[in-house]
mmCIF file of C-alpha atoms in Angstrom:
data_model
loop_
_atom_site.group_PDB
_atom_site.id
_atom_site.type_symbol
_atom_site.label_atom_id
_atom_site.label_comp_id
_atom_site.label_asym_id
_atom_site.label_seq_id
_atom_site.Cartn_x
_atom_site.Cartn_y
_atom_site.Cartn_z
ATOM 1 C CA UNK A 1 0.018 0.257 -0.068
ATOM 2 C CA UNK A 2 1.029 3.329 -0.729
ATOM 3 C CA UNK A 3 1.984 4.634 3.006
ATOM 4 C CA UNK A 4 0.329 8.127 2.528
ATOM 5 C CA UNK A 5 -2.693 6.344 2.164
ATOM 6 C CA UNK A 6 -2.137 4.227 4.863
ATOM 7 C CA UNK A 7 -0.798 7.183 7.167
ATOM 8 C CA UNK A 8 -4.347 8.401 6.630
ATOM 9 C CA UNK A 9 -5.860 5.465 7.272
ATOM 10 C CA UNK A 10 -4.395 5.259 11.047
ATOM 11 C CA UNK A 11 -4.907 8.737 11.694
ATOM 12 C CA UNK A 12 -8.795 8.118 10.524
ATOM 13 C CA UNK A 13 -8.835 5.322 12.846
ATOM 14 C CA UNK A 14 -7.113 7.069 15.642
ATOM 15 C CA UNK A 15 -9.788 10.283 15.290
ATOM 16 C CA UNK A 16 -12.063 7.087 15.712
ATOM 17 C CA UNK A 17 -10.933 6.245 18.956
ATOM 18 C CA UNK A 18 -10.792 9.496 20.611
ATOM 19 C CA UNK A 19 -14.375 9.919 19.623
ATOM 20 C CA UNK A 20 -15.628 6.532 20.765
ATOM 21 C CA UNK A 21 -13.802 5.636 24.072
ATOM 22 C CA UNK A 22 -13.071 2.513 25.040
ATOM 23 C CA UNK A 23 -14.430 0.322 21.566
ATOM 24 C CA UNK A 24 -11.088 -0.041 19.715
ATOM 25 C CA UNK A 25 -12.038 -3.641 18.576
ATOM 26 C CA UNK A 26 -15.829 -2.251 17.812
ATOM 27 C CA UNK A 27 -13.843 0.266 15.599
ATOM 28 C CA UNK A 28 -11.655 -1.676 14.262
ATOM 29 C CA UNK A 29 -14.464 -3.904 12.868
ATOM 30 C CA UNK A 30 -16.726 -1.151 11.481
ATOM 31 C CA UNK A 31 -13.861 -0.045 9.917
ATOM 32 C CA UNK A 32 -13.554 -3.594 7.905
ATOM 33 C CA UNK A 33 -16.509 -3.168 6.813
ATOM 34 C CA UNK A 34 -16.792 0.883 5.401
ATOM 35 C CA UNK A 35 -13.465 -0.105 3.794
ATOM 36 C CA UNK A 36 -15.257 -3.091 1.925
ATOM 37 C CA UNK A 37 -18.466 -0.992 1.285
ATOM 38 C CA UNK A 38 -20.311 -3.457 2.535
ATOM 39 C CA UNK A 39 -23.860 -3.313 5.168
ATOM 40 C CA UNK A 40 -22.768 -3.566 9.327
ATOM 41 C CA UNK A 41 -25.399 -4.271 11.872
ATOM 42 C CA UNK A 42 -24.698 -3.371 15.070
ATOM 43 C CA UNK A 43 -26.721 -5.647 17.853
ATOM 44 C CA UNK A 44 -26.759 -3.570 21.279
ATOM 45 C CA UNK A 45 -28.704 -1.794 24.124
ATOM 46 C CA UNK A 46 -29.050 1.663 23.891
ATOM 47 C CA UNK A 47 -26.537 4.370 24.868
ATOM 48 C CA UNK A 48 -24.032 2.514 23.816
ATOM 49 C CA UNK A 49 -23.071 5.455 20.541
ATOM 50 C CA UNK A 50 -23.490 3.527 17.685
ATOM 51 C CA UNK A 51 -25.271 6.715 16.318
ATOM 52 C CA UNK A 52 -22.305 8.889 17.323
ATOM 53 C CA UNK A 53 -19.924 5.893 15.692
ATOM 54 C CA UNK A 54 -21.900 6.335 12.185
ATOM 55 C CA UNK A 55 -22.124 10.015 11.954
ATOM 56 C CA UNK A 56 -18.208 10.705 13.346
ATOM 57 C CA UNK A 57 -17.621 8.391 10.145
ATOM 58 C CA UNK A 58 -19.453 9.562 7.659
ATOM 59 C CA UNK A 59 -17.828 13.513 8.797
ATOM 60 C CA UNK A 60 -14.838 11.873 9.040
ATOM 61 C CA UNK A 61 -15.325 10.671 5.348
ATOM 62 C CA UNK A 62 -16.414 13.828 3.887
ATOM 63 C CA UNK A 63 -19.593 11.982 3.304
ATOM 64 C CA UNK A 64 -23.515 13.006 3.425
ATOM 65 C CA UNK A 65 -25.163 11.222 6.049
ATOM 66 C CA UNK A 66 -28.721 10.299 6.893
ATOM 67 C CA UNK A 67 -30.668 9.089 10.019
ATOM 68 C CA UNK A 68 -34.211 7.209 9.899
ATOM 69 C CA UNK A 69 -35.461 5.991 12.808
ATOM 70 C CA UNK A 70 -37.445 3.011 12.074
ATOM 71 C CA UNK A 71 -41.501 2.922 13.797
ATOM 72 C CA UNK A 72 -44.192 0.759 13.638
ATOM 73 C CA UNK A 73 -46.368 3.297 11.534
ATOM 74 C CA UNK A 74 -43.166 3.589 8.976
ATOM 75 C CA UNK A 75 -43.646 3.121 5.212
ATOM 76 C CA UNK A 76 -41.630 2.613 2.525
ATOM 77 C CA UNK A 77 -41.971 6.008 0.921
ATOM 78 C CA UNK A 78 -40.977 7.768 4.121
ATOM 79 C CA UNK A 79 -37.678 5.740 3.363
ATOM 80 C CA UNK A 80 -37.244 6.012 -0.506
ATOM 81 C CA UNK A 81 -39.160 8.905 -0.883
ATOM 82 C CA UNK A 82 -41.951 9.321 -3.196
ATOM 83 C CA UNK A 83 -44.078 10.891 -6.437
ATOM 84 C CA UNK A 84 -46.320 13.517 -5.546
ATOM 85 C CA UNK A 85 -48.671 15.606 -7.528
ATOM 86 C CA UNK A 86 -47.547 19.262 -7.614
ATOM 87 C CA UNK A 87 -51.284 21.115 -8.786
ATOM 88 C CA UNK A 88 -49.092 24.227 -10.109
ATOM 89 C CA UNK A 89 -47.510 22.903 -12.834
ATOM 90 C CA UNK A 90 -49.600 19.872 -13.225
ATOM 91 C CA UNK A 91 -47.268 16.998 -12.770
ATOM 92 C CA UNK A 92 -45.697 14.388 -10.621
ATOM 93 C CA UNK A 93 -42.659 15.785 -9.073
ATOM 94 C CA UNK A 94 -40.002 13.525 -7.117
ATOM 95 C CA UNK A 95 -39.040 13.704 -3.638
ATOM 96 C CA UNK A 96 -35.982 11.570 -2.917
ATOM 97 C CA UNK A 97 -36.428 10.338 0.936
ATOM 98 C CA UNK A 98 -33.179 10.049 3.215
ATOM 99 C CA UNK A 99 -31.997 6.640 2.056
ATOM 100 C CA UNK A 100 -30.135 9.006 -0.455
ATOM 101 C CA UNK A 101 -27.443 9.158 1.119
ATOM 102 C CA UNK A 102 -23.849 7.937 1.600
ATOM 103 C CA UNK A 103 -24.027 6.430 4.549
ATOM 104 C CA UNK A 104 -27.794 5.675 6.252
ATOM 105 C CA UNK A 105 -27.977 4.594 9.754
ATOM 106 C CA UNK A 106 -31.343 2.665 10.009
ATOM 107 C CA UNK A 107 -32.156 3.342 13.603
ATOM 108 C CA UNK A 108 -33.992 -0.180 15.264
ATOM 109 C CA UNK A 109 -34.267 -1.224 12.150
ATOM 110 C CA UNK A 110 -36.328 -4.101 13.829
ATOM 111 C CA UNK A 111 -38.905 -2.116 14.363
ATOM 112 C CA UNK A 112 -40.074 -1.302 11.316
ATOM 113 C CA UNK A 113 -42.769 -3.835 9.365
ATOM 114 C CA UNK A 114 -42.207 -6.466 6.824
ATOM 115 C CA UNK A 115 -43.137 -3.802 4.030
ATOM 116 C CA UNK A 116 -41.152 -1.463 4.588
ATOM 117 C CA UNK A 117 -38.129 -4.154 5.046
ATOM 118 C CA UNK A 118 -38.799 -5.212 1.736
ATOM 119 C CA UNK A 119 -38.477 -1.878 0.237
ATOM 120 C CA UNK A 120 -34.832 -1.348 2.015
ATOM 121 C CA UNK A 121 -33.834 -4.366 0.364
ATOM 122 C CA UNK A 122 -33.618 -3.267 -2.946
ATOM 123 C CA UNK A 123 -31.418 -0.226 -1.884
ATOM 124 C CA UNK A 124 -28.881 -2.309 0.068
ATOM 125 C CA UNK A 125 -28.753 -4.857 -2.698
ATOM 126 C CA UNK A 126 -29.388 -2.979 -5.988
ATOM 127 C CA UNK A 127 -28.145 0.499 -4.909
ATOM 128 C CA UNK A 128 -30.809 2.094 -6.459
ATOM 129 C CA UNK A 129 -34.549 2.528 -5.527
ATOM 130 C CA UNK A 130 -37.278 2.372 -7.556
ATOM 131 C CA UNK A 131 -40.066 4.866 -7.338
ATOM 132 C CA UNK A 132 -43.241 4.679 -10.241
ATOM 133 C CA UNK A 133 -41.825 3.239 -13.316
ATOM 134 C CA UNK A 134 -38.435 5.156 -12.595
ATOM 135 C CA UNK A 135 -35.399 3.490 -11.130
ATOM 136 C CA UNK A 136 -32.925 5.859 -8.795
ATOM 137 C CA UNK A 137 -29.261 5.019 -8.624
ATOM 138 C CA UNK A 138 -28.410 5.630 -4.451
ATOM 139 C CA UNK A 139 -24.991 8.136 -4.464
ATOM 140 C CA UNK A 140 -22.184 6.164 -4.103
ATOM 141 C CA UNK A 141 -19.892 4.356 -1.823
ATOM 142 C CA UNK A 142 -23.416 4.036 0.042
ATOM 143 C CA UNK A 143 -23.360 1.985 3.417
ATOM 144 C CA UNK A 144 -26.375 1.103 5.290
ATOM 145 C CA UNK A 145 -25.377 0.999 9.303
ATOM 146 C CA UNK A 146 -28.437 -0.432 11.199
ATOM 147 C CA UNK A 147 -28.933 -0.593 14.488
ATOM 148 C CA UNK A 148 -31.195 -3.715 16.526
ATOM 149 C CA UNK A 149 -31.688 -3.833 20.524
ATOM 150 C CA UNK A 150 -31.560 -8.109 20.956
ATOM 151 C CA UNK A 151 -33.457 -7.370 24.438
ATOM 152 C CA UNK A 152 -36.776 -6.174 23.632
ATOM 153 C CA UNK A 153 -38.973 -8.247 22.110
ATOM 154 C CA UNK A 154 -42.255 -6.148 22.268
ATOM 155 C CA UNK A 155 -43.180 -3.557 19.090
ATOM 156 C CA UNK A 156 -40.371 -5.396 17.418
ATOM 157 C CA UNK A 157 -40.190 -7.832 13.748
ATOM 158 C CA UNK A 158 -37.245 -10.586 13.316
ATOM 159 C CA UNK A 159 -35.212 -9.592 10.466
ATOM 160 C CA UNK A 160 -36.142 -11.946 7.621
ATOM 161 C CA UNK A 161 -32.672 -14.236 6.638
ATOM 162 C CA UNK A 162 -33.441 -12.753 3.373
ATOM 163 C CA UNK A 163 -32.723 -9.018 5.252
ATOM 164 C CA UNK A 164 -29.951 -10.695 7.533
ATOM 165 C CA UNK A 165 -27.583 -12.031 4.847
ATOM 166 C CA UNK A 166 -27.475 -8.616 3.468
ATOM 167 C CA UNK A 167 -25.775 -7.504 5.880
ATOM 168 C CA UNK A 168 -21.413 -8.003 5.667
ATOM 169 C CA UNK A 169 -21.617 -7.934 9.073
ATOM 170 C CA UNK A 170 -23.235 -8.401 12.615
ATOM 171 C CA UNK A 171 -21.054 -7.123 15.197
ATOM 172 C CA UNK A 172 -22.326 -7.007 18.897
ATOM 173 C CA UNK A 173 -21.315 -4.053 21.241
ATOM 174 C CA UNK A 174 -20.384 -4.836 24.496
ATOM 175 C CA UNK A 175 -20.318 -2.280 27.608
ATOM 176 C CA UNK A 176 -17.449 -0.059 27.862
ATOM 177 C CA UNK A 177 -15.016 -1.216 30.662
ATOM 178 C CA UNK A 178 -14.741 1.084 34.267
ATOM 179 C CA UNK A 179 -11.992 2.630 32.979
ATOM 180 C CA UNK A 180 -12.847 3.817 29.289
ATOM 181 C CA UNK A 181 -16.365 5.052 31.323
ATOM 182 C CA UNK A 182 -14.405 7.328 33.692
ATOM 183 C CA UNK A 183 -12.563 8.723 30.590
ATOM 184 C CA UNK A 184 -15.991 8.902 28.942
ATOM 185 C CA UNK A 185 -17.347 11.115 31.873
ATOM 186 C CA UNK A 186 -14.348 13.482 31.673
ATOM 187 C CA UNK A 187 -14.237 13.653 27.648
ATOM 188 C CA UNK A 188 -18.041 14.510 26.842
ATOM 189 C CA UNK A 189 -17.622 17.401 25.181
ATOM 190 C CA UNK A 190 -15.321 16.292 22.556
ATOM 191 C CA UNK A 191 -14.667 18.184 19.356
ATOM 192 C CA UNK A 192 -16.306 17.206 16.345
ATOM 193 C CA UNK A 193 -14.348 14.756 13.911
ATOM 194 C CA UNK A 194 -11.887 16.400 10.934
ATOM 195 C CA UNK A 195 -12.093 15.049 7.316
ATOM 196 C CA UNK A 196 -9.449 12.856 7.113
ATOM 197 C CA UNK A 197 -10.732 10.549 4.172
ATOM 198 C CA UNK A 198 -13.099 11.428 1.311
ATOM 199 C CA UNK A 199 -14.677 9.557 -1.220
ATOM 200 C CA UNK A 200 -11.650 9.117 -3.860
ATOM 201 C CA UNK A 201 -8.856 7.882 -0.797
ATOM 202 C CA UNK A 202 -12.410 5.194 0.077
ATOM 203 C CA UNK A 203 -12.181 3.921 -4.160
ATOM 204 C CA UNK A 204 -7.972 3.614 -3.555
ATOM 205 C CA UNK A 205 -8.643 1.313 -0.297
ATOM 206 C CA UNK A 206 -10.852 -0.274 -2.122
ATOM 207 C CA UNK A 207 -8.686 -1.013 -4.941
ATOM 208 C CA UNK A 208 -5.868 -2.014 -2.734
ATOM 209 C CA UNK A 209 -8.441 -4.666 -0.666
ATOM 210 C CA UNK A 210 -9.301 -6.454 -4.262
ATOM 211 C CA UNK A 211 -5.567 -6.778 -4.787
ATOM 212 C CA UNK A 212 -4.604 -8.229 -1.614
ATOM 213 C CA UNK A 213 -3.273 -11.713 -2.816
ATOM 214 C CA UNK A 214 -5.174 -14.969 -1.701
ATOM 215 C CA UNK A 215 -3.388 -18.004 -1.766
ATOM 216 C CA UNK A 216 -4.697 -21.112 -2.953
ATOM 217 C CA UNK A 217 -5.268 -22.588 0.064
ATOM 218 C CA UNK A 218 -6.622 -19.505 1.481
ATOM 219 C CA UNK A 219 -10.051 -19.717 -0.954
ATOM 220 C CA UNK A 220 -10.134 -23.269 0.218
ATOM 221 C CA UNK A 221 -10.394 -22.937 3.143
ATOM 222 C CA UNK A 222 -12.780 -20.256 3.436
ATOM 223 C CA UNK A 223 -15.297 -22.460 1.288
ATOM 224 C CA UNK A 224 -14.623 -25.427 3.889
ATOM 225 C CA UNK A 225 -15.853 -23.171 6.832
ATOM 226 C CA UNK A 226 -18.802 -22.390 4.557
ATOM 227 C CA UNK A 227 -19.234 -25.641 3.560
ATOM 228 C CA UNK A 228 -19.332 -26.955 7.485
ATOM 229 C CA UNK A 229 -21.766 -24.199 8.402
ATOM 230 C CA UNK A 230 -24.285 -26.576 5.881
ATOM 231 C CA UNK A 231 -23.264 -29.735 7.167
ATOM 232 C CA UNK A 232 -25.045 -31.027 10.792
ATOM 233 C CA UNK A 233 -22.650 -29.866 13.737
ATOM 234 C CA UNK A 234 -22.988 -32.150 16.884
ATOM 235 C CA UNK A 235 -22.875 -30.416 20.350
ATOM 236 C CA UNK A 236 -23.605 -31.195 24.224
ATOM 237 C CA UNK A 237 -25.292 -34.326 22.528
ATOM 238 C CA UNK A 238 -27.265 -32.526 19.883
ATOM 239 C CA UNK A 239 -26.780 -34.482 16.793
ATOM 240 C CA UNK A 240 -28.350 -31.870 14.481
ATOM 241 C CA UNK A 241 -27.861 -28.023 16.007
ATOM 242 C CA UNK A 242 -27.691 -26.022 12.986
ATOM 243 C CA UNK A 243 -31.169 -25.851 10.866
ATOM 244 C CA UNK A 244 -30.033 -23.234 7.643
ATOM 245 C CA UNK A 245 -26.007 -22.460 6.467
ATOM 246 C CA UNK A 246 -24.380 -19.863 5.217
ATOM 247 C CA UNK A 247 -25.214 -18.652 1.772
ATOM 248 C CA UNK A 248 -22.587 -18.342 -1.031
ATOM 249 C CA UNK A 249 -22.974 -14.513 -0.511
ATOM 250 C CA UNK A 250 -21.634 -14.540 2.776
ATOM 251 C CA UNK A 251 -18.371 -16.612 1.716
ATOM 252 C CA UNK A 252 -17.624 -13.719 -0.768
ATOM 253 C CA UNK A 253 -18.154 -11.193 2.085
ATOM 254 C CA UNK A 254 -15.557 -13.390 3.948
ATOM 255 C CA UNK A 255 -13.096 -12.851 1.718
ATOM 256 C CA UNK A 256 -13.775 -9.126 1.428
ATOM 257 C CA UNK A 257 -13.930 -8.134 4.937
ATOM 258 C CA UNK A 258 -10.494 -10.866 5.766
ATOM 259 C CA UNK A 259 -8.771 -8.621 2.780
ATOM 260 C CA UNK A 260 -10.017 -5.420 4.469
ATOM 261 C CA UNK A 261 -8.859 -6.422 7.847
ATOM 262 C CA UNK A 262 -5.628 -7.730 6.040
ATOM 263 C CA UNK A 263 -5.013 -4.126 5.039
ATOM 264 C CA UNK A 264 -5.306 -2.275 8.195
ATOM 265 C CA UNK A 265 -2.721 -4.604 9.079
ATOM 266 C CA UNK A 266 -1.118 -2.894 6.448
ATOM 267 C CA UNK A 267 -0.315 -6.120 4.735
ATOM 268 C CA UNK A 268 -0.562 -6.542 0.989
ATOM 269 C CA UNK A 269 -1.652 -10.417 1.701
ATOM 270 C CA UNK A 270 -3.759 -12.688 3.439
ATOM 271 C CA UNK A 271 -2.955 -15.296 6.147
ATOM 272 C CA UNK A 272 -5.680 -17.081 8.295
ATOM 273 C CA UNK A 273 -5.810 -14.753 11.496
ATOM 274 C CA UNK A 274 -7.537 -12.586 9.116
ATOM 275 C CA UNK A 275 -10.382 -14.860 8.209
ATOM 276 C CA UNK A 276 -10.225 -16.178 11.730
ATOM 277 C CA UNK A 277 -10.814 -12.513 13.163
ATOM 278 C CA UNK A 278 -13.797 -11.693 10.701
ATOM 279 C CA UNK A 279 -15.040 -14.899 10.273
ATOM 280 C CA UNK A 280 -17.967 -14.143 13.541
ATOM 281 C CA UNK A 281 -19.127 -10.980 11.926
ATOM 282 C CA UNK A 282 -19.321 -12.822 8.731
ATOM 283 C CA UNK A 283 -20.920 -16.269 9.574
ATOM 284 C CA UNK A 284 -22.853 -15.684 12.870
ATOM 285 C CA UNK A 285 -25.739 -13.817 11.785
ATOM 286 C CA UNK A 286 -26.370 -15.932 8.716
ATOM 287 C CA UNK A 287 -26.152 -19.208 10.909
ATOM 288 C CA UNK A 288 -30.247 -20.503 11.583
ATOM 289 C CA UNK A 289 -30.297 -22.764 14.861
ATOM 290 C CA UNK A 290 -32.340 -25.759 15.525
ATOM 291 C CA UNK A 291 -35.393 -25.401 17.987
ATOM 292 C CA UNK A 292 -33.293 -27.845 20.086
ATOM 293 C CA UNK A 293 -29.809 -26.492 20.165
ATOM 294 C CA UNK A 294 -31.483 -22.846 21.314
ATOM 295 C CA UNK A 295 -33.348 -24.265 23.787
ATOM 296 C CA UNK A 296 -30.259 -25.840 25.282
ATOM 297 C CA UNK A 297 -28.112 -22.337 25.100
ATOM 298 C CA UNK A 298 -26.048 -23.022 22.160
ATOM 299 C CA UNK A 299 -25.430 -20.161 20.443
ATOM 300 C CA UNK A 300 -24.240 -18.830 16.889
ATOM 301 C CA UNK A 301 -20.424 -18.629 17.850
ATOM 302 C CA UNK A 302 -20.324 -21.988 19.845
ATOM 303 C CA UNK A 303 -21.494 -23.658 16.443
ATOM 304 C CA UNK A 304 -18.629 -21.650 14.863
ATOM 305 C CA UNK A 305 -15.951 -22.314 17.831
ATOM 306 C CA UNK A 306 -16.790 -25.771 16.336
ATOM 307 C CA UNK A 307 -16.450 -25.395 13.353
ATOM 308 C CA UNK A 308 -13.384 -23.474 13.600
ATOM 309 C CA UNK A 309 -12.069 -26.412 15.402
ATOM 310 C CA UNK A 310 -12.676 -29.033 13.078
ATOM 311 C CA UNK A 311 -11.219 -27.180 9.881
ATOM 312 C CA UNK A 312 -7.656 -27.516 8.800
ATOM 313 C CA UNK A 313 -6.128 -24.133 8.683
ATOM 314 C CA UNK A 314 -3.703 -23.878 5.573
#
């Protein structure tokens, strides 16, 4: 990588760490998704600076940012926009919705009904929006950072597998340590982040990621890990823990995320530890556990640990 660009990346990462205290691993994971230009699902209880993180990233990258608060009464046009009749000119006019931004924060996405979720699905996958008979391309880069509260069960809708599969990464946020929380209290009035990278830099980073060298054995390793989720895994005396494994899209996302992580380590080649670092972020939300496994308290993380242990590392 060009050293000047990597210095910018380090400065960008350092600035985010100063804006969001005590969440260094989270920020590194989010940067993997941003640089690979994949959508990100943040799962946590309220108050862990998810909105602040998304805003800080957009500001640091000089990208447009929109926040959409998902509620049960939301309708697709609230997100996508609509054709509205203007009697003054006797014509339909297009009003673009908040989805037309580089970084879109979909706050509490699991509060939206299925009709809204399916509308968001086209935007996430096709990077375009259909209004009436016309399609409108979304600005590039386009990244959805969605949040979901895993604790609440009232007034929420389960995200369908098709939508979960559109998220490159699912990141579970943890509470900060005592030391980090003290720093948060002392630095509540942190200044707004400076612009350190731009869309041109992001395009350069994307090209560097695509050019990260991958040995043939690592391609096979990624496929072996994906294939293992489609077979039955035995844990705690249960022979069939899995109801559904990951799709080929997950294999592609695992490769891209691994390459992005390698770039963050200032390497132009992939190693197995890169794959293992991002594997839980890419696969955990795509694995569907069987009822018996859930009743025994088995998690997707448990399944992945077993798969890692059983899959030979090249």
